[in-house]
Short mmCIF file of C-alpha atoms and ligand atoms in Angstrom, two decimals:
data_model
loop_
_atom_site.label_atom_id
_atom_site.label_comp_id
_atom_site.label_asym_id
_atom_site.label_seq_id
_atom_site.Cartn_x
_atom_site.Cartn_y
_atom_site.Cartn_z
CA MET A 1 -0.01 0.11 0.12
CA SER A 2 1.57 3.27 -1.02
CA LEU A 3 0.99 6.50 0.83
CA PRO A 4 -1.93 8.39 -0.49
CA LEU A 5 -0.23 11.68 -1.44
CA ARG A 6 -2.20 13.99 -3.71
CA PHE A 7 -0.19 17.06 -5.03
CA SER A 8 -2.06 20.14 -6.44
CA GLU A 9 -1.56 20.70 -10.04
CA GLU A 10 0.90 23.88 -9.25
CA VAL A 11 2.82 21.94 -6.66
CA ALA A 12 3.23 18.91 -8.97
CA ALA A 13 4.67 21.31 -11.50
CA ALA A 14 6.95 23.16 -9.10
CA ARG A 15 8.40 19.66 -7.64
CA LYS A 16 9.07 18.75 -11.45
CA GLU A 17 10.81 22.08 -12.06
CA GLY A 18 12.53 22.16 -8.80
CA ALA A 19 10.82 25.53 -8.14
CA PRO A 20 10.74 26.96 -4.45
CA ILE A 21 7.70 25.49 -2.42
CA VAL A 22 6.46 26.49 0.76
CA ALA A 23 4.20 24.38 3.11
CA LEU A 24 1.07 26.07 4.80
CA GLU A 25 -0.71 24.41 7.90
CA SER A 26 -4.39 23.77 8.00
CA THR A 27 -5.28 23.99 11.72
CA ILE A 28 -5.12 27.71 11.36
CA ILE A 29 -7.79 27.72 8.70
CA THR A 30 -10.11 25.13 11.12
CA HIS A 31 -9.24 25.81 14.64
CA GLY A 32 -7.17 29.02 14.57
CA MET A 33 -9.62 31.77 12.95
CA PRO A 34 -13.22 32.22 12.37
CA TYR A 35 -14.94 31.78 9.05
CA PRO A 36 -14.79 33.64 6.69
CA GLN A 37 -11.75 35.36 7.34
CA ASN A 38 -9.96 32.14 7.69
CA VAL A 39 -10.64 31.15 4.00
CA GLU A 40 -9.95 34.82 2.95
CA THR A 41 -6.60 34.77 4.87
CA ALA A 42 -5.54 31.28 3.57
CA MET A 43 -6.02 32.69 -0.03
CA LEU A 44 -4.28 35.98 0.71
CA VAL A 45 -1.30 33.84 2.16
CA GLU A 46 -1.20 31.77 -0.88
CA GLU A 47 -1.10 34.70 -3.42
CA THR A 48 1.62 36.31 -1.06
CA LEU A 49 3.67 33.57 -1.57
CA ARG A 50 3.04 33.31 -5.25
CA ARG A 51 3.83 37.04 -5.73
CA GLY A 52 7.24 36.41 -3.58
CA GLY A 53 8.20 33.75 -6.20
CA ALA A 54 7.01 30.50 -4.21
CA VAL A 55 4.41 27.89 -4.70
CA PRO A 56 2.19 27.21 -1.75
CA ALA A 57 1.30 23.74 -0.49
CA THR A 58 -1.40 23.97 1.92
CA ILE A 59 -1.55 20.85 3.70
CA ALA A 60 -4.65 18.70 5.08
CA VAL A 61 -6.19 15.27 4.96
CA MET A 62 -9.49 15.09 3.29
CA ASP A 63 -11.26 11.81 2.75
CA GLY A 64 -8.23 9.71 3.74
CA ARG A 65 -5.90 11.32 1.24
CA LEU A 66 -3.02 13.70 2.29
CA HIS A 67 -3.15 16.74 0.10
CA ILE A 68 0.13 18.72 -0.60
CA GLY A 69 -1.66 21.90 -2.19
CA LEU A 70 -5.28 22.53 -1.92
CA SER A 71 -7.40 24.00 -4.75
CA LYS A 72 -9.54 27.18 -4.00
CA ASP A 73 -12.74 24.75 -3.65
CA GLU A 74 -10.80 22.51 -1.21
CA LEU A 75 -9.68 25.57 0.73
CA THR A 76 -13.04 26.81 0.97
CA GLN A 77 -14.56 23.50 2.02
CA LEU A 78 -12.09 22.63 4.72
CA GLY A 79 -12.64 26.40 6.19
CA GLN A 80 -16.33 25.97 6.29
CA ALA A 81 -16.59 22.36 7.54
CA GLU A 82 -17.38 21.74 11.07
CA SER A 83 -15.76 19.37 13.65
CA VAL A 84 -12.94 18.88 11.52
CA ALA A 85 -10.20 16.81 13.29
CA LYS A 86 -7.01 18.50 14.53
CA LEU A 87 -4.25 16.40 13.65
CA SER A 88 -0.72 16.20 15.18
CA ARG A 89 2.08 13.72 14.79
CA ALA A 90 -0.02 11.13 16.93
CA ASP A 91 -3.20 11.21 14.57
CA LEU A 92 -1.84 11.60 10.97
CA ALA A 93 -1.90 8.02 10.17
CA ALA A 94 -4.78 7.02 12.05
CA CYS A 95 -6.68 9.67 10.07
CA ILE A 96 -5.60 8.46 6.74
CA ALA A 97 -6.02 5.00 7.68
CA THR A 98 -9.97 5.75 8.61
CA ARG A 99 -10.54 7.70 5.58
CA GLY A 100 -11.12 10.64 7.70
CA THR A 101 -10.58 14.50 7.37
CA GLY A 102 -8.37 16.57 9.22
CA ALA A 103 -6.40 19.85 9.74
CA THR A 104 -2.74 19.55 9.94
CA THR A 105 -0.83 21.50 13.10
CA VAL A 106 2.60 22.53 12.76
CA ALA A 107 3.77 18.99 13.81
CA ALA A 108 1.98 17.18 11.37
CA THR A 109 2.58 19.81 8.46
CA MET A 110 6.19 19.35 8.98
CA ILE A 111 5.81 15.48 8.64
CA ALA A 112 3.69 15.96 5.34
CA ALA A 113 6.19 18.56 3.92
CA ARG A 114 9.24 16.42 4.69
CA LEU A 115 7.44 13.40 2.94
CA ALA A 116 6.76 15.70 -0.11
CA GLY A 117 10.48 17.16 -0.26
CA ILE A 118 9.44 20.62 1.05
CA GLU A 119 11.88 22.37 3.34
CA VAL A 120 10.23 25.60 4.41
CA PHE A 121 7.01 26.20 5.91
CA ALA A 122 5.17 29.59 7.12
CA THR A 123 2.64 29.82 9.76
CA GLY A 124 1.24 32.21 12.50
CA GLY A 125 2.29 30.82 15.81
CA ILE A 126 3.68 27.59 17.25
CA GLY A 127 2.55 25.28 20.01
CA GLY A 128 4.51 25.34 22.85
CA VAL A 129 4.77 24.78 26.57
CA HIS A 130 1.38 25.90 28.06
CA ARG A 131 1.33 28.16 31.12
CA GLY A 132 0.76 25.92 34.21
CA ALA A 133 2.77 23.10 32.54
CA GLU A 134 4.60 22.07 35.64
CA THR A 135 1.27 20.52 36.73
CA SER A 136 -0.90 20.17 33.42
CA PHE A 137 2.32 18.53 31.70
CA ASP A 138 0.86 20.42 28.42
CA ILE A 139 3.59 20.49 25.97
CA SER A 140 2.89 20.75 22.24
CA ALA A 141 4.16 17.97 20.14
CA ASP A 142 5.33 20.71 17.78
CA LEU A 143 8.23 21.10 20.00
CA ARG A 144 9.55 17.77 19.53
CA GLU A 145 8.69 17.68 15.86
CA LEU A 146 11.00 20.72 15.27
CA SER A 147 13.84 18.63 16.81
CA GLN A 148 13.25 15.63 14.51
CA THR A 149 11.89 16.86 11.27
CA ALA A 150 14.13 18.70 9.01
CA VAL A 151 11.85 21.63 7.79
CA THR A 152 12.42 25.57 8.50
CA VAL A 153 9.45 27.06 9.79
CA VAL A 154 8.66 30.69 9.95
CA ALA A 155 6.48 31.87 12.97
CA ALA A 156 6.00 35.07 14.53
CA GLY A 157 7.33 33.58 18.01
CA ALA A 158 5.02 32.18 20.49
CA LYS A 159 1.76 33.62 21.89
CA ALA A 160 1.50 34.69 25.46
CA ILE A 161 -0.99 31.89 25.90
CA LEU A 162 2.31 29.92 26.35
CA ASP A 163 4.88 30.08 28.87
CA ILE A 164 7.46 31.84 26.47
CA PRO A 165 10.66 31.09 28.85
CA LYS A 166 9.62 27.43 29.31
CA THR A 167 9.16 27.11 25.64
CA LEU A 168 12.68 28.48 24.80
CA GLU A 169 14.11 26.16 27.46
CA VAL A 170 12.47 23.09 25.85
CA LEU A 171 13.78 24.19 22.40
CA GLU A 172 17.23 24.63 23.77
CA THR A 173 16.97 21.05 25.58
CA PHE A 174 15.94 19.66 21.95
CA GLY A 175 18.78 21.48 20.06
CA VAL A 176 16.22 23.45 17.82
CA PRO A 177 17.97 26.68 16.55
CA VAL A 178 15.60 29.26 17.17
CA ILE A 179 16.66 32.28 15.11
CA ALA A 180 14.98 36.01 15.26
CA VAL A 181 14.93 37.74 12.20
CA GLY A 182 16.35 41.13 12.01
CA GLN A 183 16.45 41.79 15.87
CA ASP A 184 17.88 40.24 19.28
CA ALA A 185 14.73 39.93 21.08
CA PHE A 186 12.57 36.79 20.41
CA PRO A 187 9.23 37.95 19.40
CA ALA A 188 5.75 37.16 21.00
CA PHE A 189 3.33 36.84 18.29
CA TRP A 190 1.25 40.19 18.77
CA SER A 191 4.37 41.90 20.15
CA ARG A 192 7.68 42.32 18.47
CA ASP A 193 9.68 41.84 21.72
CA SER A 194 8.83 39.24 24.43
CA GLY A 195 11.13 40.61 26.68
CA LEU A 196 13.72 37.80 26.29
CA GLY A 197 16.56 37.46 24.00
CA ALA A 198 16.29 35.04 20.80
CA PRO A 199 18.87 32.43 21.05
CA LEU A 200 20.21 33.23 17.58
CA ARG A 201 19.58 36.15 15.06
CA MET A 202 20.01 36.41 11.69
CA ASP A 203 19.30 39.42 9.11
CA THR A 204 19.26 37.78 5.87
CA ALA A 205 17.08 34.81 4.06
CA GLU A 206 20.41 33.67 2.81
CA ASP A 207 21.87 33.20 6.15
CA ILE A 208 18.80 31.19 7.23
CA ALA A 209 18.92 29.11 4.15
CA ALA A 210 22.57 28.60 4.36
CA ALA A 211 22.22 27.29 7.87
CA HIS A 212 19.51 25.08 6.84
CA VAL A 213 21.36 23.36 4.29
CA ILE A 214 24.47 22.96 6.36
CA ARG A 215 22.31 21.23 8.90
CA THR A 216 21.00 18.65 6.60
CA ARG A 217 24.46 18.31 4.99
CA MET A 218 25.68 17.43 8.64
CA GLY A 219 22.73 14.88 9.00
CA LEU A 220 21.33 16.67 11.76
CA PRO A 221 17.82 15.55 12.07
CA GLY A 222 15.22 18.40 12.92
CA GLY A 223 14.45 21.93 11.76
CA GLN A 224 14.64 25.54 12.51
CA LEU A 225 12.36 27.84 14.18
CA VAL A 226 12.46 31.29 12.57
CA ALA A 227 11.24 33.81 14.83
CA ASN A 228 10.12 36.99 12.42
CA PRO A 229 8.32 39.92 14.47
CA ILE A 230 5.23 41.04 13.66
CA PRO A 231 5.11 44.64 11.45
CA ALA A 232 5.22 47.29 13.66
CA ALA A 233 2.30 48.90 12.69
CA ASP A 234 0.27 45.73 13.40
CA GLU A 235 1.31 45.20 17.18
CA ILE A 236 -1.18 45.05 19.84
CA ALA A 237 0.17 46.34 23.28
CA PRO A 238 0.74 43.86 26.00
CA GLU A 239 -1.41 45.94 28.62
CA VAL A 240 -4.30 45.34 26.19
CA LEU A 241 -4.07 41.71 25.67
CA ASN A 242 -2.48 40.38 29.03
CA PRO A 243 -5.90 40.75 30.95
CA ILE A 244 -7.41 39.18 28.02
CA ILE A 245 -4.96 36.05 27.78
CA GLU A 246 -5.14 35.83 31.75
CA ARG A 247 -8.90 35.66 31.74
CA ALA A 248 -9.16 33.18 28.72
CA VAL A 249 -6.27 30.83 30.59
CA ARG A 250 -8.55 31.27 33.57
CA GLU A 251 -11.81 30.07 31.95
CA ALA A 252 -9.97 27.16 30.17
CA GLU A 253 -9.08 25.89 33.49
CA ALA A 254 -12.42 26.51 35.16
CA GLN A 255 -14.25 24.48 32.27
CA GLY A 256 -11.85 21.83 32.50
CA ILE A 257 -10.45 22.34 28.91
CA THR A 258 -7.59 19.62 28.17
CA ALA A 259 -5.25 18.42 25.87
CA LYS A 260 -5.80 19.13 21.91
CA SER A 261 -8.78 21.52 23.06
CA VAL A 262 -6.74 23.82 25.10
CA THR A 263 -5.21 25.80 22.37
CA PRO A 264 -8.25 26.23 19.96
CA PHE A 265 -10.42 27.16 23.02
CA LEU A 266 -7.73 29.99 23.99
CA LEU A 267 -7.55 31.32 20.52
CA ALA A 268 -11.17 31.50 20.14
CA ARG A 269 -11.71 33.09 23.29
CA ILE A 270 -9.02 35.80 22.47
CA TYR A 271 -10.75 36.59 19.24
CA GLU A 272 -14.04 37.26 20.99
CA LEU A 273 -12.52 39.24 23.74
CA THR A 274 -10.48 41.47 21.72
CA GLU A 275 -13.52 41.87 19.05
CA GLY A 276 -11.55 41.00 16.21
CA GLN A 277 -8.35 43.43 16.75
CA SER A 278 -6.34 40.28 17.48
CA LEU A 279 -7.36 38.67 14.06
CA ARG A 280 -6.24 41.62 12.23
CA ALA A 281 -2.87 41.39 13.58
CA ASN A 282 -3.03 37.75 13.19
CA ILE A 283 -3.55 38.11 9.47
CA ALA A 284 -0.82 40.69 9.20
CA LEU A 285 1.98 38.70 10.84
CA VAL A 286 1.10 35.42 8.76
CA LEU A 287 1.43 37.29 5.54
CA ASN A 288 4.68 39.02 6.82
CA ASN A 289 5.84 35.17 7.58
CA ALA A 290 5.04 34.04 4.11
CA ARG A 291 7.09 36.82 2.54
CA VAL A 292 10.01 35.76 4.34
CA ALA A 293 9.36 32.16 3.86
CA ALA A 294 9.27 32.68 0.03
CA ARG A 295 12.69 34.18 0.24
CA ILE A 296 14.06 31.54 2.26
CA ALA A 297 12.76 28.78 0.01
CA GLN A 298 14.24 30.79 -3.20
CA GLU A 299 17.77 30.93 -1.62
CA ILE A 300 17.65 27.13 -0.51
CA VAL A 301 16.98 26.33 -4.32
CA THR A 302 19.98 28.72 -5.24
CA ILE A 303 22.49 26.79 -2.86
CA ARG A 304 21.24 23.66 -3.88
CA ASN A 305 21.68 24.42 -7.63
CA PRO A 306 24.89 26.38 -7.91
CA GLY A 307 25.23 27.81 -11.35
CA PRO A 308 28.07 26.90 -13.67
N1 PSU B 401 -0.73 28.75 17.82
C1 PSU B 401 -1.38 29.86 17.20
N2 PSU B 401 -2.03 29.63 16.35
C2 PSU B 401 -2.32 28.56 15.74
C3 PSU B 401 -2.14 27.46 16.58
C4 PSU B 401 -0.99 27.57 17.53
O1 PSU B 401 -0.94 31.18 17.53
O2 PSU B 401 -3.27 28.25 14.80
C5 PSU B 401 -2.07 25.87 16.10
C6 PSU B 401 -1.10 25.49 15.19
O3 PSU B 401 -1.52 24.60 14.31
C7 PSU B 401 -0.31 24.56 16.02
C8 PSU B 401 -1.11 24.15 17.11
O4 PSU B 401 0.67 23.61 15.69
O5 PSU B 401 -2.19 25.01 17.09
C9 PSU B 401 -0.73 23.53 18.40
O6 PSU B 401 -1.83 22.99 19.24
P1 PSU B 401 -1.17 22.22 20.52
O7 PSU B 401 -0.90 23.28 21.55
O8 PSU B 401 -2.58 21.37 21.00
O9 PSU B 401 -0.15 21.18 20.10
MN1 MN B 402 -1.22 20.44 24.04
#
């Protein structure tokens, strides 16, 4: 039995030509943003990648097939569907085996990208160590995936729904390079500065691509986390968001929300409580990450195919 991989037309063509491809996750569409902004954003991100010279490959499982690249109709269908499964490393194969439909998290998207030979992936925020993890043990599978699957992930840092210092510690333990783009601070999703330094800083896509290729040539498993700060004009002040995040975290605890429901619950509550302000910032930073990811993907192609 071979793996039921389905490539979109543009991804199949790009693979043949060796053109730059950037993977995109689908949990951000089904569990990260409300309809219809989720579908609009997904299409805008794809368009941003194309304009930046890379082919988008949004990844999802639909009716048991692992799609690498979705058509506009498929994107819309997924964005409107209710109760789509959220797939991480643990559930990806099970969903395919039972002919299910599910959206891929950062971890599952990295696995699928690797299978398809795609080395760069753009998203909004990664999962991490949740606040209170010292009692709940809630640590996203995204972190271990970054330590074992060789894909460079461009995100806007980690959300303050997480314990950012603990998230950075776990990434360090796992040997994941965490690279801030163009600044010393590790960005915190809605704000450019988490108050913590990033372990590494790089100012060009060329350097990030070179580090990616050198890691693979050294045979190091695992990817890189590229932390790209939100554009200054779209930042939301921590004074505005902190009380909202704290309230959402308290509500999650009071309602006994656990395991894979925690992140979607917090994201949905924050959108409601900020009345859309967080959504506008989220869209701006994802587009910004797509622009950086396209440049990194192009540089990787250039390094791998040196001219005469
Ligand atoms: N953080 C965000 N937006 C998101 C997610 C996380 O700011 O959409 C999604 C991503 O798909 C991520 C997943 O991989 O949530 C992490 O879920 P968990 O914490 O259950 O591993
Ligand atoms: Mn979790």
